């Protein structure tokens, strides 16, 4: 009997879970007698060229869209307020919109006819731009203490050397040292953190000092550039990389295809405009 009772209890629990799931399935939001079904929501996404998976990755955008659809639904509850003339105008606007959209779709279809295979051209462009567009240099990030040299250069250097020793021994945190000693005007924004930089974006002596840093060797030697002494702390680095053709071929082909389609659309529209100018007979009252 105990086994039967346990089995019955388990079945009841499973039924309750299933009913709870069913109660929430099939709709996106509810409020009173207003409801947005999953089917209608999917229709909206398709009409707007959106993908649910990508929208879910952007919660704020999804929330904004759901709010927009709720506002629309709430207003449409009162569409009986519209006059016969307004309803007739909407129907005319819908017909006109459909014609415009259909003509744009036809134009796009015509522009894509006979589109060549761009793979060979894509490979050529990849080789041309491999050393610049698809090659990414060494990127560095460091934390910086900058000490202005006023009259006594040795004093500024000695202070940074002392800070370096204290940070190395664990007596002083580098961020605290930045806040206390750095003369950099933007030190309070990110505790001395630099943006990512490459060779050429910093003075050579600065880049050379940063280039040799690592998690194992996090502190630079103290160095001087122009009117300031510097001490750097390692934050991160990204080694030089070269994107392979396989990684970028889709984007190159997409760019070539878009350029081709855009050009074909322009040619087709120009041809139709020329036909209008040369072949269309206008009623004198519309001239």
mmCIF file of C-alpha atoms in Angstrom:
data_model
loop_
_atom_site.group_PDB
_atom_site.id
_atom_site.type_symbol
_atom_site.label_atom_id
_atom_site.label_comp_id
_atom_site.label_asym_id
_atom_site.label_seq_id
_atom_site.Cartn_x
_atom_site.Cartn_y
_atom_site.Cartn_z
ATOM 1 C CA UNK A 1 0.000 0.000 0.000
ATOM 2 C CA UNK A 2 2.825 2.370 0.841
ATOM 3 C CA UNK A 3 4.371 1.867 -2.611
ATOM 4 C CA UNK A 4 1.015 2.517 -4.286
ATOM 5 C CA UNK A 5 0.530 5.665 -2.201
ATOM 6 C CA UNK A 6 4.008 6.961 -3.115
ATOM 7 C CA UNK A 7 3.411 6.201 -6.784
ATOM 8 C CA UNK A 8 0.074 8.013 -6.697
ATOM 9 C CA UNK A 9 1.663 11.040 -4.971
ATOM 10 C CA UNK A 10 4.426 11.167 -7.576
ATOM 11 C CA UNK A 11 1.897 11.080 -10.416
ATOM 12 C CA UNK A 12 -0.095 13.903 -8.818
ATOM 13 C CA UNK A 13 3.072 16.031 -8.480
ATOM 14 C CA UNK A 14 3.991 15.401 -12.087
ATOM 15 C CA UNK A 15 0.465 16.346 -13.185
ATOM 16 C CA UNK A 16 0.593 19.592 -11.192
ATOM 17 C CA UNK A 17 3.970 20.530 -12.704
ATOM 18 C CA UNK A 18 2.664 19.756 -16.182
ATOM 19 C CA UNK A 19 -0.469 21.861 -15.622
ATOM 20 C CA UNK A 20 1.612 24.747 -14.270
ATOM 21 C CA UNK A 21 3.856 24.591 -17.317
ATOM 22 C CA UNK A 22 0.805 24.427 -19.587
ATOM 23 C CA UNK A 23 -0.724 27.453 -17.868
ATOM 24 C CA UNK A 24 2.284 29.574 -18.802
ATOM 25 C CA UNK A 25 2.910 28.081 -22.244
ATOM 26 C CA UNK A 26 1.826 29.771 -25.447
ATOM 27 C CA UNK A 27 1.861 33.396 -24.298
ATOM 28 C CA UNK A 28 4.461 36.142 -23.855
ATOM 29 C CA UNK A 29 2.636 38.659 -21.672
ATOM 30 C CA UNK A 30 -0.833 39.025 -20.138
ATOM 31 C CA UNK A 31 -2.730 41.896 -18.582
ATOM 32 C CA UNK A 32 -6.435 41.598 -17.956
ATOM 33 C CA UNK A 33 -8.012 40.524 -21.228
ATOM 34 C CA UNK A 34 -4.932 41.552 -23.191
ATOM 35 C CA UNK A 35 -2.519 38.829 -24.232
ATOM 36 C CA UNK A 36 0.389 38.444 -26.629
ATOM 37 C CA UNK A 37 0.693 34.857 -27.818
ATOM 38 C CA UNK A 38 4.002 33.266 -28.727
ATOM 39 C CA UNK A 39 2.689 32.786 -32.273
ATOM 40 C CA UNK A 40 1.812 36.475 -32.678
ATOM 41 C CA UNK A 41 5.143 37.491 -31.165
ATOM 42 C CA UNK A 42 6.974 35.271 -33.645
ATOM 43 C CA UNK A 43 4.987 36.869 -36.462
ATOM 44 C CA UNK A 44 6.110 40.314 -35.285
ATOM 45 C CA UNK A 45 9.750 39.206 -35.153
ATOM 46 C CA UNK A 46 9.610 37.762 -38.665
ATOM 47 C CA UNK A 47 7.944 40.901 -40.039
ATOM 48 C CA UNK A 48 10.667 43.068 -38.504
ATOM 49 C CA UNK A 49 13.525 40.806 -39.518
ATOM 50 C CA UNK A 50 14.431 39.919 -35.926
ATOM 51 C CA UNK A 51 15.555 36.608 -34.439
ATOM 52 C CA UNK A 52 14.326 35.569 -30.994
ATOM 53 C CA UNK A 53 17.680 34.021 -30.052
ATOM 54 C CA UNK A 54 19.508 37.294 -30.742
ATOM 55 C CA UNK A 55 16.803 39.334 -29.028
ATOM 56 C CA UNK A 56 17.098 37.221 -25.862
ATOM 57 C CA UNK A 57 20.780 38.156 -25.715
ATOM 58 C CA UNK A 58 19.700 41.819 -25.396
ATOM 59 C CA UNK A 59 17.175 41.899 -22.519
ATOM 60 C CA UNK A 60 16.684 45.685 -22.646
ATOM 61 C CA UNK A 61 15.845 45.597 -26.357
ATOM 62 C CA UNK A 62 13.431 42.704 -25.851
ATOM 63 C CA UNK A 63 11.783 44.482 -22.913
ATOM 64 C CA UNK A 64 11.385 47.631 -25.012
ATOM 65 C CA UNK A 65 9.777 45.674 -27.853
ATOM 66 C CA UNK A 66 7.374 43.860 -25.508
ATOM 67 C CA UNK A 67 6.389 47.185 -23.956
ATOM 68 C CA UNK A 68 5.813 48.664 -27.415
ATOM 69 C CA UNK A 69 3.565 45.740 -28.356
ATOM 70 C CA UNK A 70 1.602 46.101 -25.107
ATOM 71 C CA UNK A 71 1.024 49.822 -25.709
ATOM 72 C CA UNK A 72 -0.125 49.053 -29.253
ATOM 73 C CA UNK A 73 -2.496 46.328 -28.075
ATOM 74 C CA UNK A 74 -3.940 48.569 -25.345
ATOM 75 C CA UNK A 75 -4.634 51.328 -27.864
ATOM 76 C CA UNK A 76 -6.127 48.909 -30.393
ATOM 77 C CA UNK A 77 -8.687 47.915 -27.753
ATOM 78 C CA UNK A 78 -10.220 51.316 -28.428
ATOM 79 C CA UNK A 79 -10.018 51.278 -32.231
ATOM 80 C CA UNK A 80 -13.815 51.672 -32.309
ATOM 81 C CA UNK A 81 -13.090 55.376 -31.782
ATOM 82 C CA UNK A 82 -11.831 55.574 -35.365
ATOM 83 C CA UNK A 83 -14.202 57.151 -37.850
ATOM 84 C CA UNK A 84 -15.241 55.564 -41.140
ATOM 85 C CA UNK A 85 -13.028 58.057 -42.967
ATOM 86 C CA UNK A 86 -10.021 57.131 -40.836
ATOM 87 C CA UNK A 87 -10.609 53.419 -41.432
ATOM 88 C CA UNK A 88 -10.839 54.032 -45.177
ATOM 89 C CA UNK A 89 -7.596 56.035 -45.116
ATOM 90 C CA UNK A 90 -5.824 53.234 -43.242
ATOM 91 C CA UNK A 91 -6.942 50.732 -45.889
ATOM 92 C CA UNK A 92 -5.552 52.976 -48.631
ATOM 93 C CA UNK A 93 -2.275 53.357 -46.721
ATOM 94 C CA UNK A 94 -2.038 49.571 -46.282
ATOM 95 C CA UNK A 95 -2.568 49.024 -50.018
ATOM 96 C CA UNK A 96 0.059 51.648 -50.829
ATOM 97 C CA UNK A 97 2.505 50.181 -48.311
ATOM 98 C CA UNK A 98 2.074 46.688 -49.752
ATOM 99 C CA UNK A 99 2.728 47.975 -53.265
ATOM 100 C CA UNK A 100 5.890 49.763 -52.109
ATOM 101 C CA UNK A 101 7.155 46.724 -50.237
ATOM 102 C CA UNK A 102 6.412 44.375 -53.126
ATOM 103 C CA UNK A 103 8.187 46.671 -55.577
ATOM 104 C CA UNK A 104 11.247 46.820 -53.301
ATOM 105 C CA UNK A 105 11.292 43.034 -53.017
ATOM 106 C CA UNK A 106 11.052 42.713 -56.819
ATOM 107 C CA UNK A 107 13.897 45.216 -57.227
ATOM 108 C CA UNK A 108 16.041 43.213 -54.807
ATOM 109 C CA UNK A 109 15.213 39.976 -56.636
ATOM 110 C CA UNK A 110 16.123 41.469 -60.023
ATOM 111 C CA UNK A 111 19.359 42.936 -58.637
ATOM 112 C CA UNK A 112 20.446 39.506 -57.407
ATOM 113 C CA UNK A 113 19.804 37.751 -60.691
ATOM 114 C CA UNK A 114 22.972 36.527 -62.381
ATOM 115 C CA UNK A 115 25.077 37.556 -59.371
ATOM 116 C CA UNK A 116 28.565 36.114 -59.906
ATOM 117 C CA UNK A 117 30.428 33.819 -57.541
ATOM 118 C CA UNK A 118 32.695 36.115 -55.524
ATOM 119 C CA UNK A 119 34.861 33.452 -53.896
ATOM 120 C CA UNK A 120 37.827 33.966 -56.234
ATOM 121 C CA UNK A 121 37.657 37.755 -55.792
ATOM 122 C CA UNK A 122 37.314 37.318 -52.029
ATOM 123 C CA UNK A 123 40.544 35.302 -51.902
ATOM 124 C CA UNK A 124 42.333 37.989 -53.928
ATOM 125 C CA UNK A 125 41.138 40.729 -51.580
ATOM 126 C CA UNK A 126 42.136 38.689 -48.544
ATOM 127 C CA UNK A 127 45.701 38.364 -49.830
ATOM 128 C CA UNK A 128 45.844 42.089 -50.631
ATOM 129 C CA UNK A 129 44.669 43.115 -47.153
ATOM 130 C CA UNK A 130 46.097 40.241 -45.110
ATOM 131 C CA UNK A 131 49.017 42.268 -43.733
ATOM 132 C CA UNK A 132 46.911 45.257 -42.670
ATOM 133 C CA UNK A 133 43.165 44.716 -42.375
ATOM 134 C CA UNK A 134 43.362 41.105 -41.182
ATOM 135 C CA UNK A 135 46.573 41.297 -39.161
ATOM 136 C CA UNK A 136 46.275 42.581 -35.619
ATOM 137 C CA UNK A 137 49.360 43.849 -33.777
ATOM 138 C CA UNK A 138 50.393 43.251 -30.192
ATOM 139 C CA UNK A 139 47.963 44.981 -27.834
ATOM 140 C CA UNK A 140 48.943 46.052 -24.317
ATOM 141 C CA UNK A 141 47.205 47.380 -21.227
ATOM 142 C CA UNK A 142 49.015 48.715 -18.188
ATOM 143 C CA UNK A 143 48.354 50.696 -15.043
ATOM 144 C CA UNK A 144 50.350 53.920 -14.834
ATOM 145 C CA UNK A 145 51.827 56.128 -12.153
ATOM 146 C CA UNK A 146 52.988 59.402 -13.651
ATOM 147 C CA UNK A 147 55.071 61.755 -11.521
ATOM 148 C CA UNK A 148 55.775 65.223 -12.853
ATOM 149 C CA UNK A 149 59.407 66.338 -12.680
ATOM 150 C CA UNK A 150 59.470 69.860 -11.341
ATOM 151 C CA UNK A 151 62.933 70.883 -10.197
ATOM 152 C CA UNK A 152 64.593 67.785 -8.781
ATOM 153 C CA UNK A 153 64.483 64.887 -11.257
ATOM 154 C CA UNK A 154 66.248 62.541 -8.832
ATOM 155 C CA UNK A 155 63.564 63.049 -6.171
ATOM 156 C CA UNK A 156 60.739 62.024 -8.533
ATOM 157 C CA UNK A 157 62.652 58.950 -9.674
ATOM 158 C CA UNK A 158 63.514 57.988 -6.089
ATOM 159 C CA UNK A 159 59.855 58.236 -5.071
ATOM 160 C CA UNK A 160 58.768 55.891 -7.861
ATOM 161 C CA UNK A 161 61.602 53.492 -7.019
ATOM 162 C CA UNK A 162 60.380 53.437 -3.425
ATOM 163 C CA UNK A 163 56.796 52.795 -4.593
ATOM 164 C CA UNK A 164 58.046 49.983 -6.836
ATOM 165 C CA UNK A 165 59.801 48.330 -3.898
ATOM 166 C CA UNK A 166 56.743 48.625 -1.647
ATOM 167 C CA UNK A 167 54.397 47.235 -4.319
ATOM 168 C CA UNK A 168 56.793 44.359 -5.024
ATOM 169 C CA UNK A 169 56.930 43.436 -1.350
ATOM 170 C CA UNK A 170 53.167 43.696 -0.912
ATOM 171 C CA UNK A 171 53.361 46.664 1.466
ATOM 172 C CA UNK A 172 51.491 48.939 -0.962
ATOM 173 C CA UNK A 173 48.738 48.325 -3.486
ATOM 174 C CA UNK A 174 49.454 49.806 -6.914
ATOM 175 C CA UNK A 175 45.975 51.334 -7.219
ATOM 176 C CA UNK A 176 46.387 53.042 -3.847
ATOM 177 C CA UNK A 177 49.755 54.339 -5.041
ATOM 178 C CA UNK A 178 48.112 55.721 -8.191
ATOM 179 C CA UNK A 179 45.510 57.560 -6.152
ATOM 180 C CA UNK A 180 48.066 58.909 -3.687
ATOM 181 C CA UNK A 181 51.039 59.783 -5.878
ATOM 182 C CA UNK A 182 50.163 59.955 -9.581
ATOM 183 C CA UNK A 183 50.001 63.379 -11.219
ATOM 184 C CA UNK A 184 48.074 62.111 -14.268
ATOM 185 C CA UNK A 185 44.924 64.241 -14.751
ATOM 186 C CA UNK A 186 42.700 61.218 -15.504
ATOM 187 C CA UNK A 187 43.931 58.920 -12.721
ATOM 188 C CA UNK A 188 40.583 59.000 -10.925
ATOM 189 C CA UNK A 189 38.685 57.668 -13.953
ATOM 190 C CA UNK A 190 40.122 54.155 -13.935
ATOM 191 C CA UNK A 191 42.706 54.030 -11.171
ATOM 192 C CA UNK A 192 45.470 54.608 -13.692
ATOM 193 C CA UNK A 193 44.333 51.899 -16.121
ATOM 194 C CA UNK A 194 45.266 52.591 -19.711
ATOM 195 C CA UNK A 195 43.241 51.765 -22.799
ATOM 196 C CA UNK A 196 44.499 49.050 -25.114
ATOM 197 C CA UNK A 197 47.377 50.434 -27.174
ATOM 198 C CA UNK A 198 49.738 49.281 -29.898
ATOM 199 C CA UNK A 199 53.189 50.294 -31.047
ATOM 200 C CA UNK A 200 53.073 53.842 -32.332
ATOM 201 C CA UNK A 201 50.233 54.920 -30.049
ATOM 202 C CA UNK A 202 52.584 55.543 -27.132
ATOM 203 C CA UNK A 203 56.107 56.992 -26.997
ATOM 204 C CA UNK A 204 58.720 54.330 -27.902
ATOM 205 C CA UNK A 205 60.187 54.264 -24.386
ATOM 206 C CA UNK A 206 56.692 53.772 -22.905
ATOM 207 C CA UNK A 207 55.828 50.927 -25.290
ATOM 208 C CA UNK A 208 59.176 49.203 -24.750
ATOM 209 C CA UNK A 209 58.693 49.298 -20.980
ATOM 210 C CA UNK A 210 55.171 47.883 -21.289
ATOM 211 C CA UNK A 211 56.073 45.251 -23.893
ATOM 212 C CA UNK A 212 58.277 43.212 -21.549
ATOM 213 C CA UNK A 213 55.754 43.092 -18.698
ATOM 214 C CA UNK A 214 53.803 39.965 -17.821
ATOM 215 C CA UNK A 215 51.965 38.355 -14.926
ATOM 216 C CA UNK A 216 55.334 37.011 -13.773
ATOM 217 C CA UNK A 217 57.086 40.392 -14.217
ATOM 218 C CA UNK A 218 54.311 42.876 -13.475
ATOM 219 C CA UNK A 219 56.311 46.043 -12.715
ATOM 220 C CA UNK A 220 58.447 48.070 -15.086
ATOM 221 C CA UNK A 221 61.623 49.888 -14.252
ATOM 222 C CA UNK A 222 61.163 53.582 -13.567
ATOM 223 C CA UNK A 223 61.720 55.603 -16.730
ATOM 224 C CA UNK A 224 61.563 59.252 -17.758
ATOM 225 C CA UNK A 225 59.840 60.720 -20.793
ATOM 226 C CA UNK A 226 59.743 64.466 -21.380
ATOM 227 C CA UNK A 227 58.793 66.143 -18.066
ATOM 228 C CA UNK A 228 57.581 63.112 -16.092
ATOM 229 C CA UNK A 229 58.793 59.861 -14.556
ATOM 230 C CA UNK A 230 56.719 56.701 -14.998
ATOM 231 C CA UNK A 231 56.120 53.363 -13.319
ATOM 232 C CA UNK A 232 53.943 50.774 -15.093
ATOM 233 C CA UNK A 233 52.077 47.732 -13.840
ATOM 234 C CA UNK A 234 51.022 44.901 -16.158
ATOM 235 C CA UNK A 235 47.299 44.458 -16.755
ATOM 236 C CA UNK A 236 46.865 42.436 -19.934
ATOM 237 C CA UNK A 237 48.212 41.724 -23.406
ATOM 238 C CA UNK A 238 46.877 40.267 -26.639
ATOM 239 C CA UNK A 239 49.459 38.642 -28.874
ATOM 240 C CA UNK A 240 49.633 39.523 -32.581
ATOM 241 C CA UNK A 241 47.136 37.558 -34.650
ATOM 242 C CA UNK A 242 46.327 37.055 -38.323
ATOM 243 C CA UNK A 243 42.774 36.118 -39.244
ATOM 244 C CA UNK A 244 42.601 33.196 -41.655
ATOM 245 C CA UNK A 245 40.688 33.314 -44.919
ATOM 246 C CA UNK A 246 38.193 30.822 -43.495
ATOM 247 C CA UNK A 247 37.444 33.237 -40.638
ATOM 248 C CA UNK A 248 36.747 36.249 -42.857
ATOM 249 C CA UNK A 249 35.608 34.848 -46.215
ATOM 250 C CA UNK A 250 31.891 35.112 -45.368
ATOM 251 C CA UNK A 251 32.184 38.797 -44.447
ATOM 252 C CA UNK A 252 34.254 39.584 -47.573
ATOM 253 C CA UNK A 253 31.763 37.811 -49.842
ATOM 254 C CA UNK A 254 28.887 39.583 -48.059
ATOM 255 C CA UNK A 255 30.536 42.971 -48.709
ATOM 256 C CA UNK A 256 31.126 42.128 -52.376
ATOM 257 C CA UNK A 257 27.561 40.865 -52.765
ATOM 258 C CA UNK A 258 26.091 43.992 -51.159
ATOM 259 C CA UNK A 259 28.175 46.262 -53.384
ATOM 260 C CA UNK A 260 27.047 44.303 -56.459
ATOM 261 C CA UNK A 261 23.364 44.380 -55.467
ATOM 262 C CA UNK A 262 23.480 48.105 -54.629
ATOM 263 C CA UNK A 263 25.052 48.877 -58.011
ATOM 264 C CA UNK A 264 22.518 46.715 -59.870
ATOM 265 C CA UNK A 265 19.644 48.426 -58.049
ATOM 266 C CA UNK A 266 20.991 51.827 -59.101
ATOM 267 C CA UNK A 267 21.295 50.682 -62.732
ATOM 268 C CA UNK A 268 17.783 49.217 -62.748
ATOM 269 C CA UNK A 269 16.260 52.341 -61.201
ATOM 270 C CA UNK A 270 18.148 54.603 -63.610
ATOM 271 C CA UNK A 271 16.860 52.507 -66.515
ATOM 272 C CA UNK A 272 13.268 52.804 -65.311
ATOM 273 C CA UNK A 273 13.626 56.548 -64.744
ATOM 274 C CA UNK A 274 14.994 56.915 -68.283
ATOM 275 C CA UNK A 275 12.008 54.952 -69.610
ATOM 276 C CA UNK A 276 9.731 57.359 -67.791
ATOM 277 C CA UNK A 277 11.497 60.380 -69.264
ATOM 278 C CA UNK A 278 11.621 59.054 -72.838
ATOM 279 C CA UNK A 279 8.675 56.710 -73.285
ATOM 280 C CA UNK A 280 5.878 57.680 -70.903
ATOM 281 C CA UNK A 281 3.190 59.945 -72.324
ATOM 282 C CA UNK A 282 1.820 62.399 -69.782
ATOM 283 C CA UNK A 283 -1.697 63.689 -69.834
ATOM 284 C CA UNK A 284 -1.379 67.435 -70.582
ATOM 285 C CA UNK A 285 -3.229 68.283 -67.381
ATOM 286 C CA UNK A 286 -0.419 66.600 -65.364
ATOM 287 C CA UNK A 287 2.472 68.252 -67.178
#
